[in-house]
Amino acid sequence: MKCSTRSCLSLSCKPVITLACGTTLQADGPTLLHSLSPIGHYSECRNGYCGACKTTKLSGDVKYLKTPMAFLKPGEILPCCCQATTNIKLDLHLSGSASSAATSGEIIDEPS
């Protein structure tokens, strides 16, 4: 959901990230990768050069904060240098170790 004011900090105005496994997170960080940190999504450079954080976007929109240098196929994104501008679905799955490492309040919903 889009907010009418730039200064709004309401969680209801921030995009929701849905993983392919059904887990949902709030897109509340400076980058999509920051928002994915509770699930332990890996990144090497955090600057769009290496491509280690590359993932497939199933739906939704992102905006890049800087032009990524890593090669991307159609549908792929680099979470380290973009932000979700709408609710987004990513082809990511929550592993058992990431699930137990997630901190309270960052994951909105995790399927049973």
One Martini backbone bead per residue (centre of mass of N, CA, C, O) as a GRO file, in nm:
protein
  112
    1MET     BB    1   0.097   0.036   0.022
    2LYS     BB    2   0.047   0.366  -0.032
    3CYS     BB    3   0.154   0.679   0.069
    4SER     BB    4   0.089   1.031   0.094
    5THR     BB    5   0.352   1.044   0.272
    6ARG     BB    6   0.698   1.054   0.322
    7SER     BB    7   0.691   1.051   0.662
    8CYS     BB    8   0.569   0.786   0.695
    9LEU     BB    9   0.579   0.510   0.962
   10SER     BB   10   0.373   0.318   0.892
   11LEU     BB   11   0.335  -0.020   0.846
   12SER     BB   12   0.088   0.001   0.641
   13CYS     BB   13   0.282   0.158   0.418
   14LYS     BB   14   0.451  -0.091   0.389
   15PRO     BB   15   0.573  -0.329   0.227
   16VAL     BB   16   0.526  -0.669   0.145
   17ILE     BB   17   0.700  -0.974   0.194
   18THR     BB   18   0.679  -1.268  -0.004
   19LEU     BB   19   0.738  -1.593   0.014
   20ALA     BB   20   0.709  -1.897  -0.139
   21CYS     BB   21   0.646  -2.032   0.157
   22GLY     BB   22   0.460  -1.771   0.301
   23THR     BB   23   0.633  -1.578   0.422
   24THR     BB   24   0.624  -1.263   0.602
   25LEU     BB   25   0.746  -0.925   0.551
   26GLN     BB   26   0.872  -0.618   0.623
   27ALA     BB   27   0.956  -0.328   0.432
   28ASP     BB   28   1.195  -0.147   0.653
   29GLY     BB   29   1.446  -0.089   0.492
   30PRO     BB   30   1.682   0.052   0.283
   31THR     BB   31   1.668  -0.247   0.183
   32LEU     BB   32   1.576  -0.555   0.093
   33LEU     BB   33   1.805  -0.703   0.240
   34HIS     BB   34   1.748  -0.591   0.520
   35SER     BB   35   1.458  -0.721   0.532
   36LEU     BB   36   1.596  -1.026   0.489
   37SER     BB   37   1.774  -1.082   0.750
   38PRO     BB   38   1.589  -1.280   0.925
   39ILE     BB   39   1.655  -1.519   0.693
   40GLY     BB   40   1.962  -1.501   0.584
   41HIS     BB   41   2.026  -1.346   0.335
   42TYR     BB   42   2.278  -1.343   0.107
   43SER     BB   43   2.586  -1.137   0.103
   44GLU     BB   44   2.877  -0.983  -0.006
   45CYS     BB   45   2.887  -0.658  -0.104
   46ARG     BB   46   2.617  -0.464  -0.103
   47ASN     BB   47   2.646  -0.320  -0.432
   48GLY     BB   48   2.583  -0.497  -0.713
   49TYR     BB   49   2.840  -0.686  -0.812
   50CYS     BB   50   2.824  -1.012  -0.742
   51GLY     BB   51   2.518  -1.162  -0.704
   52ALA     BB   52   2.459  -1.330  -0.432
   53CYS     BB   53   2.147  -1.205  -0.382
   54LYS     BB   54   2.006  -1.322  -0.603
   55THR     BB   55   1.660  -1.305  -0.720
   56THR     BB   56   1.328  -1.391  -0.776
   57LYS     BB   57   1.062  -1.211  -0.909
   58LEU     BB   58   0.712  -1.273  -0.908
   59SER     BB   59   0.615  -0.992  -0.776
   60GLY     BB   60   0.621  -0.666  -0.824
   61ASP     BB   61   0.811  -0.372  -0.714
   62VAL     BB   62   1.119  -0.196  -0.790
   63LYS     BB   63   1.392   0.013  -0.678
   64TYR     BB   64   1.692   0.156  -0.762
   65LEU     BB   65   1.963   0.315  -0.597
   66LYS     BB   66   2.152   0.153  -0.794
   67THR     BB   67   2.328   0.030  -1.042
   68PRO     BB   68   2.369  -0.278  -1.133
   69MET     BB   69   2.652  -0.495  -1.223
   70ALA     BB   70   2.518  -0.746  -1.228
   71PHE     BB   71   2.389  -1.004  -1.384
   72LEU     BB   72   2.049  -1.012  -1.521
   73LYS     BB   73   1.770  -1.169  -1.548
   74PRO     BB   74   1.463  -1.197  -1.610
   75GLY     BB   75   1.324  -1.131  -1.279
   76GLU     BB   76   1.576  -1.035  -1.149
   77ILE     BB   77   1.730  -0.939  -0.833
   78LEU     BB   78   1.898  -0.698  -0.607
   79PRO     BB   79   1.851  -0.647  -0.272
   80CYS     BB   80   2.109  -0.458  -0.203
   81CYS     BB   81   1.990  -0.214  -0.434
   82CYS     BB   82   1.681  -0.226  -0.333
   83GLN     BB   83   1.327  -0.142  -0.332
   84ALA     BB   84   1.014  -0.172  -0.234
   85THR     BB   85   0.703  -0.030  -0.386
   86THR     BB   86   0.554  -0.297  -0.338
   87ASN     BB   87   0.423  -0.564  -0.309
   88ILE     BB   88   0.614  -0.877  -0.272
   89LYS     BB   89   0.740  -1.169  -0.456
   90LEU     BB   90   0.963  -1.435  -0.367
   91ASP     BB   91   1.199  -1.700  -0.456
   92LEU     BB   92   1.184  -1.795  -0.135
   93HIS     BB   93   1.311  -1.997   0.140
   94LEU     BB   94   1.274  -2.118   0.457
   95SER     BB   95   1.490  -2.220   0.677
   96GLY     BB   96   1.540  -2.362   0.977
   97SER     BB   97   1.769  -2.166   1.071
   98ALA     BB   98   1.626  -1.902   0.993
   99SER     BB   99   1.375  -1.936   1.165
  100SER     BB  100   1.530  -1.943   1.447
  101ALA     BB  101   1.686  -1.655   1.391
  102ALA     BB  102   1.450  -1.497   1.400
  103THR     BB  103   1.311  -1.209   1.502
  104SER     BB  104   1.097  -1.047   1.674
  105GLY     BB  105   0.869  -0.867   1.448
  106GLU     BB  106   0.982  -0.918   1.146
  107ILE     BB  107   0.793  -1.147   1.119
  108ILE     BB  108   0.465  -1.167   1.042
  109ASP     BB  109   0.442  -1.459   0.884
  110GLU     BB  110   0.432  -1.820   0.949
  111PRO     BB  111   0.386  -2.108   0.837
  112SER     BB  112   0.305  -2.436   0.966
   0.00000   0.00000   0.00000
